[in-house]
Amino acid sequence: MTTVLSDAALSSAANPLDDAQAQLAAAVQTLGYGEGLHRLLASPRREITVSIPLRRDDGSVEVLTGYRVQHNFSRGPAKGGLRYSPDVSLDEVRALAMWMTWKCALLDVPYGGAKGGITIDPRKYSKQELERVTRRYTSEIMPVIGPEKDIPAPDIGTDEQTMAWMMDTYSVNMGYTVPGIVTGKPVSVGGSLGRSSATSQGVVHVSLAALAHAGISPSKATAAVQGFGKVGAGTARFLADAGVKVIAVSDQYGAIQADSGLDIVALERHMGETGTVIGFAGAEPIPGANLLELEVDLLVPAAVEGVLHEGNAHKVSAKIIVEGANGPTTGAADRILAGNGVLVVPDILANAGGVIVSYFEWVQGNQAYWWTAAEVAQRLKARMLAAWDNVLQEGSRRGVNLREAATLTAVERVADAHLTRGLYP
Ligand code: GLU
């Protein structure tokens, strides 16, 4: 019998907020900003912690904790996902909110950054219980969210249905339908075509660009993908569609490997039937941790924060890492990987496809005019590739790696917006 690893067990014990703050501090130093501006960029603009009493289906009552952190509003309303995970902490949400600010600025979508979380393992609750939790959380944070204030979206453990419940709760309380309160909604209630696959499409656009940059043709490339959820499964499928041989994938139960390449469509079917990649007939089981050490051209960590850390970064044999997850590489791992010549495409660029199409969804909703799937796909690709080119150029202009280039670009844009607007009063 395989053991389920919690998200915390998968990642290192490091606090992602330390890494987020260290990235910001380095950027502030390079950009020559003073202490006041540094503190302003380092501090969340608003944080809210709420208790969420939940009546279980058996009649008992449990109290969960919910967070919403709004890191910055200088460039527009706050934007970011809502995560359901038993390990969610305020510091994790703070880090994720800060990364959303940089992601939106880097991709030049007119938002600040936010993130939410609830301490719940959604796999252990019924659909009705999840609906009650979502509605109560939405009601508790209602005063601080809104289509012009802060717009939630799906993240780990949440989906289109979660967004539909949030939209309904908010709308019922307002007295009219407010589609712009969330993105990542079902298409039937104002969601955008292409939103559900947007993050993984974006990951693959930059993965192919990174392979080209390294002179590797997709048909000769091999890849390993950690995580087979919304981001990982789509990434594996689109990589395979592009001719890349995906030789290993993993989930929280373990990993599987097939050197001749996995049949991703068959694997998705197996996943749908059994809830895990384990037991798939076309592959051998391997320990989950080994996936990160495989000799592949491309490694895509698409699970949680901190999976590449001081203890395993030196064992990475991949040429390129494209961060499908937020914060999968700790600062210590980053330095080891840079020293070993591994090209790391940072999260705020690599996984930005989701928030780009969230922005498209919000724009379409505001105009009550919907685009075709082809329009969404083409605009997503154009934005991802423009950002990739920009980060590459900034990196060589400044003589820094891609994460530093991306962070510098984003921090500078947010600081510019803040300085142009000035301080009130
Ligand atoms: N949760 C996703 C992210 O981390 C999407 C956020 C959004 O669309 O607002 O980028």
Tab-separated table of C-alpha atoms and ligand atoms in Angstrom:
chain	number	residue	atom	x	y	z
A	1	MET	CA	0.000	0.000	0.000
A	2	THR	CA	1.373	3.411	-0.854
A	3	THR	CA	1.452	6.216	1.691
A	4	VAL	CA	-0.118	9.591	1.063
A	5	LEU	CA	2.357	12.370	1.616
A	6	SER	CA	0.983	15.638	2.891
A	7	ASP	CA	2.014	18.765	1.015
A	8	ALA	CA	4.250	19.669	3.961
A	9	ALA	CA	6.014	16.296	3.807
A	10	LEU	CA	6.697	16.736	0.095
A	11	SER	CA	8.396	20.072	0.568
A	12	SER	CA	11.225	21.191	2.834
A	13	ALA	CA	10.461	22.736	6.202
A	14	ALA	CA	11.584	26.167	4.950
A	15	ASN	CA	9.167	29.067	5.183
A	16	PRO	CA	8.326	30.302	1.662
A	17	LEU	CA	7.967	33.836	3.029
A	18	ASP	CA	11.709	33.881	3.811
A	19	ASP	CA	12.449	33.113	0.167
A	20	ALA	CA	9.941	35.680	-1.117
A	21	GLN	CA	11.374	38.360	1.172
A	22	ALA	CA	14.975	37.477	0.226
A	23	GLN	CA	14.120	37.781	-3.495
A	24	LEU	CA	12.563	41.189	-2.863
A	25	ALA	CA	15.485	42.371	-0.718
A	26	ALA	CA	17.961	41.446	-3.462
A	27	ALA	CA	15.895	43.267	-6.095
A	28	VAL	CA	15.557	46.367	-3.895
A	29	GLN	CA	19.299	46.444	-3.408
A	30	THR	CA	20.028	46.152	-7.135
A	31	LEU	CA	17.446	48.829	-7.938
A	32	GLY	CA	18.933	51.118	-5.266
A	33	TYR	CA	15.670	51.773	-3.393
A	34	GLY	CA	15.672	53.143	0.148
A	35	GLU	CA	14.482	51.456	3.315
A	36	GLY	CA	11.018	53.090	3.240
A	37	LEU	CA	10.160	51.804	-0.225
A	38	HIS	CA	11.586	48.389	0.660
A	39	ARG	CA	9.339	48.149	3.724
A	40	LEU	CA	6.340	49.250	1.730
A	41	LEU	CA	6.921	46.570	-0.918
A	42	ALA	CA	7.653	43.956	1.747
A	43	SER	CA	4.487	44.577	3.784
A	44	PRO	CA	1.062	43.226	2.834
A	45	ARG	CA	-1.396	46.061	2.403
A	46	ARG	CA	-4.149	44.126	4.176
A	47	GLU	CA	-4.497	40.728	5.860
A	48	ILE	CA	-7.610	39.079	7.166
A	49	THR	CA	-7.881	35.893	9.249
A	50	VAL	CA	-11.333	34.424	9.757
A	51	SER	CA	-12.824	31.520	11.691
A	52	ILE	CA	-15.036	29.297	9.563
A	53	PRO	CA	-17.438	27.204	11.611
A	54	LEU	CA	-18.533	24.194	9.582
A	55	ARG	CA	-21.467	21.929	10.339
A	56	ARG	CA	-20.332	18.484	9.195
A	57	ASP	CA	-22.777	16.126	7.518
A	58	ASP	CA	-22.971	14.112	10.779
A	59	GLY	CA	-24.150	17.229	12.682
A	60	SER	CA	-20.878	17.935	14.527
A	61	VAL	CA	-19.243	21.374	14.252
A	62	GLU	CA	-15.645	22.055	13.297
A	63	VAL	CA	-13.905	25.406	13.130
A	64	LEU	CA	-11.491	25.984	10.250
A	65	THR	CA	-9.218	28.972	9.689
A	66	GLY	CA	-9.316	31.094	6.538
A	67	TYR	CA	-6.945	33.785	5.296
A	68	ARG	CA	-6.944	36.450	2.617
A	69	VAL	CA	-3.789	38.489	2.173
A	70	GLN	CA	-3.796	41.472	-0.183
A	71	HIS	CA	-0.175	42.289	-0.801
A	72	ASN	CA	-0.349	45.279	-3.119
A	73	PHE	CA	-2.891	47.423	-5.024
A	74	SER	CA	-0.590	49.963	-6.726
A	75	ARG	CA	-1.293	48.713	-10.270
A	76	GLY	CA	-4.936	47.713	-9.841
A	77	PRO	CA	-7.247	45.454	-7.838
A	78	ALA	CA	-5.630	42.630	-5.919
A	79	LYS	CA	-5.726	39.246	-7.687
A	80	GLY	CA	-4.905	35.714	-6.719
A	81	GLY	CA	-6.072	32.212	-6.011
A	82	LEU	CA	-7.715	30.521	-3.055
A	83	ARG	CA	-5.986	27.402	-1.718
A	84	TYR	CA	-7.583	24.570	0.282
A	85	SER	CA	-4.873	22.621	2.065
A	86	PRO	CA	-4.459	21.333	5.629
A	87	ASP	CA	-0.963	22.870	5.762
A	88	VAL	CA	-1.938	26.412	4.718
A	89	SER	CA	-0.390	29.043	6.998
A	90	LEU	CA	-0.528	32.819	7.094
A	91	ASP	CA	3.140	33.076	6.087
A	92	GLU	CA	2.570	30.798	3.104
A	93	VAL	CA	-0.379	32.927	1.982
A	94	ARG	CA	1.719	36.089	2.472
A	95	ALA	CA	4.457	34.674	0.245
A	96	LEU	CA	1.981	33.563	-2.418
A	97	ALA	CA	0.282	36.990	-2.348
A	98	MET	CA	3.606	38.757	-2.866
A	99	TRP	CA	4.467	36.451	-5.776
A	100	MET	CA	1.066	37.281	-7.323
A	101	THR	CA	1.965	41.006	-7.215
A	102	TRP	CA	5.211	40.341	-9.097
A	103	LYS	CA	3.517	37.897	-11.512
A	104	CYS	CA	0.802	40.374	-12.498
A	105	ALA	CA	3.343	43.191	-12.878
A	106	LEU	CA	5.717	41.036	-14.936
A	107	LEU	CA	2.949	39.978	-17.322
A	108	ASP	CA	1.623	43.533	-17.335
A	109	VAL	CA	-1.901	42.649	-16.289
A	110	PRO	CA	-3.449	45.568	-14.363
A	111	TYR	CA	-3.656	43.945	-10.949
A	112	GLY	CA	-1.918	43.843	-7.621
A	113	GLY	CA	-1.439	40.579	-5.773
A	114	ALA	CA	-3.444	38.592	-3.231
A	115	LYS	CA	-3.915	35.041	-2.052
A	116	GLY	CA	-6.341	33.168	0.145
A	117	GLY	CA	-6.255	29.889	1.998
A	118	ILE	CA	-8.359	27.660	4.187
A	119	THR	CA	-6.903	24.978	6.491
A	120	ILE	CA	-8.822	22.067	5.045
A	121	ASP	CA	-8.028	18.840	3.213
A	122	PRO	CA	-10.786	18.923	0.575
A	123	ARG	CA	-10.392	15.184	-0.104
A	124	LYS	CA	-11.778	14.448	3.352
A	125	TYR	CA	-15.010	16.472	3.043
A	126	SER	CA	-18.228	15.960	1.108
A	127	LYS	CA	-19.256	18.296	-1.689
A	128	GLN	CA	-21.977	19.753	0.547
A	129	GLU	CA	-19.458	20.423	3.315
A	130	LEU	CA	-17.086	22.117	0.869
A	131	GLU	CA	-19.954	24.264	-0.371
A	132	ARG	CA	-20.791	25.380	3.199
A	133	VAL	CA	-17.118	26.172	3.931
A	134	THR	CA	-16.753	28.147	0.697
A	135	ARG	CA	-19.928	30.141	1.245
A	136	ARG	CA	-19.094	30.978	4.867
A	137	TYR	CA	-15.522	32.012	3.951
A	138	THR	CA	-16.834	34.199	1.111
A	139	SER	CA	-19.314	35.813	3.444
A	140	GLU	CA	-16.571	36.466	6.052
A	141	ILE	CA	-14.232	38.163	3.548
A	142	MET	CA	-16.989	39.964	1.608
A	143	PRO	CA	-16.100	43.427	2.910
A	144	VAL	CA	-12.622	43.274	1.356
A	145	ILE	CA	-13.276	41.527	-1.982
A	146	GLY	CA	-15.029	42.774	-5.116
A	147	PRO	CA	-14.482	43.055	-8.866
A	148	GLU	CA	-12.665	46.348	-8.344
A	149	LYS	CA	-11.013	45.401	-5.041
A	150	ASP	CA	-9.783	41.814	-4.977
A	151	ILE	CA	-10.711	38.994	-7.339
A	152	PRO	CA	-10.168	35.386	-6.159
A	153	ALA	CA	-9.500	32.433	-8.501
A	154	PRO	CA	-8.809	28.696	-8.145
A	155	ASP	CA	-5.550	27.340	-6.750
A	156	ILE	CA	-4.552	24.023	-5.133
A	157	GLY	CA	-7.625	22.213	-3.789
A	158	THR	CA	-10.203	24.549	-5.371
A	159	ASP	CA	-11.863	24.530	-8.792
A	160	GLU	CA	-14.560	26.035	-11.020
A	161	GLN	CA	-17.290	24.804	-8.680
A	162	THR	CA	-15.653	26.610	-5.742
A	163	MET	CA	-15.647	29.800	-7.828
A	164	ALA	CA	-19.315	29.335	-8.778
A	165	TRP	CA	-20.245	29.074	-5.055
A	166	MET	CA	-18.184	32.191	-4.276
A	167	MET	CA	-19.817	34.127	-7.092
A	168	ASP	CA	-23.273	33.022	-6.022
A	169	THR	CA	-22.719	33.911	-2.354
A	170	TYR	CA	-21.341	37.340	-3.222
A	171	SER	CA	-24.092	37.997	-5.797
A	172	VAL	CA	-26.946	36.936	-3.489
A	173	ASN	CA	-25.643	39.296	-0.815
A	174	MET	CA	-25.298	42.170	-3.292
A	175	GLY	CA	-28.733	41.544	-4.763
A	176	TYR	CA	-27.554	41.158	-8.368
A	177	THR	CA	-25.226	38.874	-10.333
A	178	VAL	CA	-21.568	39.914	-10.136
A	179	PRO	CA	-19.551	37.683	-12.490
A	180	GLY	CA	-16.389	39.802	-12.040
A	181	ILE	CA	-16.027	38.850	-8.358
A	182	VAL	CA	-14.045	35.698	-9.249
A	183	THR	CA	-12.266	34.224	-12.256
A	184	GLY	CA	-11.883	30.580	-13.156
A	185	LYS	CA	-15.686	30.212	-13.109
A	186	PRO	CA	-17.510	27.592	-15.157
A	187	VAL	CA	-18.035	28.818	-18.737
A	188	SER	CA	-21.812	28.495	-18.207
A	189	VAL	CA	-21.764	31.361	-15.673
A	190	GLY	CA	-19.320	33.716	-17.365
A	191	GLY	CA	-16.024	31.852	-17.265
A	192	SER	CA	-13.601	32.195	-20.153
A	193	LEU	CA	-12.953	29.507	-22.702
A	194	GLY	CA	-9.438	28.231	-22.205
A	195	ARG	CA	-9.140	29.240	-18.520
A	196	SER	CA	-8.964	25.716	-17.114
A	197	SER	CA	-5.977	24.768	-19.284
A	198	ALA	CA	-4.373	28.233	-19.298
A	199	THR	CA	-1.689	27.645	-16.656
A	200	SER	CA	-0.458	24.443	-18.255
A	201	GLN	CA	-0.639	25.936	-21.767
A	202	GLY	CA	1.497	28.807	-20.536
A	203	VAL	CA	3.970	26.438	-18.871
A	204	VAL	CA	4.356	24.632	-22.188
A	205	HIS	CA	4.781	27.858	-24.208
A	206	VAL	CA	7.755	28.859	-22.057
A	207	SER	CA	9.054	25.277	-21.847
A	208	LEU	CA	9.263	25.099	-25.639
A	209	ALA	CA	10.869	28.553	-25.743
A	210	ALA	CA	13.425	27.453	-23.122
A	211	LEU	CA	14.195	24.246	-25.045
A	212	ALA	CA	14.700	26.284	-28.230
A	213	HIS	CA	16.950	28.671	-26.308
A	214	ALA	CA	19.038	25.671	-25.192
A	215	GLY	CA	19.163	24.358	-28.782
A	216	ILE	CA	17.063	21.261	-28.006
A	217	SER	CA	14.368	20.259	-30.485
A	218	PRO	CA	11.077	19.143	-28.845
A	219	SER	CA	11.141	15.841	-30.718
A	220	LYS	CA	14.508	15.030	-29.109
A	221	ALA	CA	13.579	16.297	-25.641
A	222	THR	CA	12.625	14.327	-22.538
A	223	ALA	CA	10.639	15.666	-19.592
A	224	ALA	CA	9.569	14.781	-16.048
A	225	VAL	CA	6.566	16.441	-14.404
A	226	GLN	CA	6.024	16.517	-10.635
A	227	GLY	CA	2.308	16.697	-9.821
A	228	PHE	CA	-0.542	15.381	-11.948
A	229	GLY	CA	-3.237	17.844	-10.921
A	230	LYS	CA	-4.664	20.758	-12.893
A	231	VAL	CA	-1.258	22.151	-13.843
A	232	GLY	CA	0.861	18.988	-14.057
A	233	ALA	CA	-1.532	16.821	-16.077
A	234	GLY	CA	-2.170	19.564	-18.642
A	235	THR	CA	1.541	20.301	-18.881
A	236	ALA	CA	2.334	16.621	-19.523
A	237	ARG	CA	-0.385	16.401	-22.190
A	238	PHE	CA	0.601	19.610	-24.036
A	239	LEU	CA	4.299	18.680	-23.884
A	240	ALA	CA	3.481	15.287	-25.383
A	241	ASP	CA	1.333	17.008	-28.048
A	242	ALA	CA	4.388	19.119	-28.936
A	243	GLY	CA	6.457	15.963	-29.435
A	244	VAL	CA	8.332	15.986	-26.109
A	245	LYS	CA	8.788	12.554	-24.558
A	246	VAL	CA	7.348	12.749	-21.036
A	247	ILE	CA	9.150	9.896	-19.273
A	248	ALA	CA	7.990	10.370	-15.672
A	249	VAL	CA	5.194	11.943	-13.651
A	250	SER	CA	4.237	11.852	-9.993
A	251	ASP	CA	1.428	12.630	-7.588
A	252	GLN	CA	1.175	12.564	-3.799
A	253	TYR	CA	1.180	8.746	-3.853
A	254	GLY	CA	4.482	8.295	-5.743
A	255	ALA	CA	5.949	8.440	-9.260
A	256	ILE	CA	5.963	6.370	-12.433
A	257	GLN	CA	8.527	6.169	-15.205
A	258	ALA	CA	8.528	4.863	-18.801
A	259	ASP	CA	11.681	5.641	-20.769
A	260	SER	CA	9.913	5.132	-24.083
A	261	GLY	CA	7.482	7.934	-23.098
A	262	LEU	CA	4.176	7.849	-21.225
A	263	ASP	CA	0.865	7.751	-23.061
A	264	ILE	CA	-0.584	10.811	-21.321
A	265	VAL	CA	-4.134	10.430	-22.627
A	266	ALA	CA	-4.273	6.836	-21.321
A	267	LEU	CA	-2.683	8.002	-18.062
A	268	GLU	CA	-5.327	10.709	-17.618
A	269	ARG	CA	-7.988	8.046	-18.105
A	270	HIS	CA	-6.288	5.847	-15.479
A	271	MET	CA	-6.108	8.870	-13.141
A	272	GLY	CA	-9.817	9.541	-13.679
A	273	GLU	CA	-10.669	5.956	-12.770
A	274	THR	CA	-8.309	5.393	-9.808
A	275	GLY	CA	-7.436	8.864	-8.495
A	276	THR	CA	-3.679	8.268	-8.848
A	277	VAL	CA	-0.988	7.755	-11.474
A	278	ILE	CA	0.198	4.684	-9.515
A	279	GLY	CA	-0.753	1.355	-11.039
A	280	PHE	CA	-0.701	2.682	-14.625
A	281	ALA	CA	0.009	-0.300	-16.854
A	282	GLY	CA	2.407	1.452	-19.224
A	283	ALA	CA	5.045	2.398	-16.627
A	284	GLU	CA	7.238	1.315	-13.696
A	285	PRO	CA	6.699	2.740	-10.202
A	286	ILE	CA	9.627	4.745	-8.771
A	287	PRO	CA	9.968	6.601	-5.437
A	288	GLY	CA	8.427	10.075	-5.707
A	289	ALA	CA	11.655	11.853	-4.718
A	290	ASN	CA	13.590	10.180	-7.577
A	291	LEU	CA	11.569	12.024	-10.188
A	292	LEU	CA	13.385	15.267	-9.367
A	293	GLU	CA	16.750	13.600	-10.018
A	294	LEU	CA	16.045	12.006	-13.408
A	295	GLU	CA	18.316	12.759	-16.341
A	296	VAL	CA	15.879	14.711	-18.484
A	297	ASP	CA	16.076	17.873	-20.550
A	298	LEU	CA	13.107	19.438	-18.813
A	299	LEU	CA	11.867	19.138	-15.243
A	300	VAL	CA	8.523	20.735	-14.355
A	301	PRO	CA	7.750	20.879	-10.631
A	302	ALA	CA	3.980	21.449	-10.707
A	303	ALA	CA	2.959	20.612	-7.130
A	304	VAL	CA	3.826	22.748	-4.085
A	305	GLU	CA	6.461	25.106	-2.662
A	306	GLY	CA	9.919	24.125	-1.499
A	307	VAL	CA	10.298	20.744	-3.240
A	308	LEU	CA	13.752	21.656	-4.564
A	309	HIS	CA	15.841	22.507	-1.542
A	310	GLU	CA	19.346	22.409	-0.111
A	311	GLY	CA	19.087	18.656	0.431
A	312	ASN	CA	18.275	17.623	-3.142
A	313	ALA	CA	19.148	20.473	-5.538
A	314	HIS	CA	22.654	19.114	-6.169
A	315	LYS	CA	21.090	15.827	-7.347
A	316	VAL	CA	19.073	17.521	-10.125
A	317	SER	CA	20.282	16.277	-13.523
A	318	ALA	CA	17.758	18.179	-15.673
A	319	LYS	CA	19.066	20.885	-18.007
A	320	ILE	CA	16.040	23.130	-17.625
A	321	ILE	CA	13.536	23.602	-14.784
A	322	VAL	CA	10.237	25.305	-15.573
A	323	GLU	CA	8.332	26.154	-12.386
A	324	GLY	CA	4.703	25.160	-12.863
A	325	ALA	CA	4.107	25.479	-9.101
A	326	ASN	CA	4.530	28.668	-7.107
A	327	GLY	CA	7.796	28.724	-5.164
A	328	PRO	CA	9.000	25.129	-5.793
A	329	THR	CA	12.676	26.136	-5.501
A	330	THR	CA	14.073	27.503	-2.232
A	331	GLY	CA	16.712	30.243	-2.256
A	332	ALA	CA	19.401	27.748	-1.242
A	333	ALA	CA	18.407	25.410	-4.090
A	334	ASP	CA	18.410	28.321	-6.522
A	335	ARG	CA	22.058	29.047	-5.741
A	336	ILE	CA	23.037	25.368	-6.145
A	337	LEU	CA	21.168	25.057	-9.464
A	338	ALA	CA	22.702	28.292	-10.792
A	339	GLY	CA	26.155	26.993	-9.817
A	340	ASN	CA	25.459	23.782	-11.732
A	341	GLY	CA	24.333	25.642	-14.859
A	342	VAL	CA	20.673	24.576	-14.693
A	343	LEU	CA	18.393	27.056	-16.467
A	344	VAL	CA	15.516	27.858	-14.079
A	345	VAL	CA	12.439	29.528	-15.574
A	346	PRO	CA	10.826	31.175	-12.541
A	347	ASP	CA	7.258	30.632	-11.376
A	348	ILE	CA	6.138	34.251	-11.801
A	349	LEU	CA	6.821	33.848	-15.519
A	350	ALA	CA	6.305	30.119	-16.094
A	351	ASN	CA	2.909	29.664	-14.455
A	352	ALA	CA	1.433	33.075	-15.310
A	353	GLY	CA	-0.896	31.630	-17.969
A	354	GLY	CA	-3.603	31.156	-15.331
A	355	VAL	CA	-3.756	34.757	-14.238
A	356	ILE	CA	-3.425	35.991	-17.810
A	357	VAL	CA	-6.608	34.168	-18.805
A	358	SER	CA	-8.178	35.220	-15.484
A	359	TYR	CA	-7.572	38.771	-16.670
A	360	PHE	CA	-9.130	37.909	-20.045
A	361	GLU	CA	-12.123	36.432	-18.211
A	362	TRP	CA	-12.560	39.595	-16.129
A	363	VAL	CA	-12.270	41.802	-19.229
A	364	GLN	CA	-14.806	39.681	-21.126
A	365	GLY	CA	-17.173	39.728	-18.129
A	366	ASN	CA	-16.871	43.507	-17.728
A	367	GLN	CA	-17.734	43.970	-21.395
A	368	ALA	CA	-20.296	41.138	-21.434
A	369	TYR	CA	-18.695	40.062	-24.702
A	370	TRP	CA	-16.992	36.663	-25.013
A	371	TRP	CA	-14.031	35.687	-27.138
A	372	THR	CA	-13.530	32.457	-29.056
A	373	ALA	CA	-11.228	29.738	-27.727
A	374	ALA	CA	-8.812	30.532	-30.562
A	375	GLU	CA	-8.684	34.236	-29.586
A	376	VAL	CA	-7.970	33.367	-25.965
A	377	ALA	CA	-5.263	30.856	-26.937
A	378	GLN	CA	-3.556	33.234	-29.349
A	379	ARG	CA	-3.537	36.162	-26.887
A	380	LEU	CA	-2.260	33.909	-24.095
A	381	LYS	CA	0.601	32.656	-26.247
A	382	ALA	CA	1.532	36.169	-27.386
A	383	ARG	CA	1.696	37.450	-23.790
A	384	MET	CA	3.674	34.458	-22.496
A	385	LEU	CA	6.245	34.668	-25.288
A	386	ALA	CA	6.589	38.458	-25.010
A	387	ALA	CA	7.254	38.073	-21.275
A	388	TRP	CA	9.762	35.264	-21.929
A	389	ASP	CA	11.651	37.480	-24.450
A	390	ASN	CA	11.570	40.395	-22.057
A	391	VAL	CA	12.923	38.361	-19.119
A	392	LEU	CA	15.638	36.814	-21.285
A	393	GLN	CA	16.725	40.254	-22.508
A	394	GLU	CA	16.658	41.760	-19.013
A	395	GLY	CA	18.705	38.829	-17.771
A	396	SER	CA	21.446	39.327	-20.316
A	397	ARG	CA	21.339	43.135	-20.056
A	398	ARG	CA	21.770	42.995	-16.290
A	399	GLY	CA	23.933	39.863	-16.182
A	400	VAL	CA	21.540	38.051	-13.836
A	401	ASN	CA	19.585	34.790	-13.932
A	402	LEU	CA	15.987	34.560	-15.116
A	403	ARG	CA	14.444	34.684	-11.616
A	404	GLU	CA	16.407	37.801	-10.754
A	405	ALA	CA	15.537	39.372	-14.113
A	406	ALA	CA	11.827	38.622	-13.667
A	407	THR	CA	11.753	39.878	-10.076
A	408	LEU	CA	13.674	43.060	-10.940
A	409	THR	CA	11.306	43.862	-13.814
A	410	ALA	CA	8.225	43.258	-11.696
A	411	VAL	CA	9.425	45.079	-8.577
A	412	GLU	CA	10.461	48.073	-10.663
A	413	ARG	CA	7.010	48.282	-12.274
A	414	VAL	CA	5.225	48.122	-8.919
A	415	ALA	CA	7.595	50.674	-7.367
A	416	ASP	CA	7.113	52.991	-10.380
A	417	ALA	CA	3.333	52.813	-10.003
A	418	HIS	CA	3.628	53.554	-6.307
A	419	LEU	CA	6.051	56.453	-6.783
A	420	THR	CA	4.001	57.961	-9.625
A	421	ARG	CA	0.825	57.847	-7.567
A	422	GLY	CA	2.592	59.267	-4.496
A	423	LEU	CA	1.818	58.782	-0.857
A	424	TYR	CA	-1.515	59.805	0.666
A	425	PRO	CA	-1.801	61.963	2.742
B	1	GLU	N1	-3.780	30.484	-8.551
B	1	GLU	C1	-3.225	30.873	-9.807
B	1	GLU	C2	-1.824	31.412	-9.630
B	1	GLU	O1	-1.156	31.107	-8.671
B	1	GLU	C3	-4.135	31.793	-10.582
B	1	GLU	C4	-4.450	33.090	-9.920
B	1	GLU	C5	-5.513	33.905	-10.667
B	1	GLU	O2	-5.903	33.535	-11.757
B	1	GLU	O3	-5.906	34.930	-10.100
B	1	GLU	O4	-1.305	32.095	-10.463
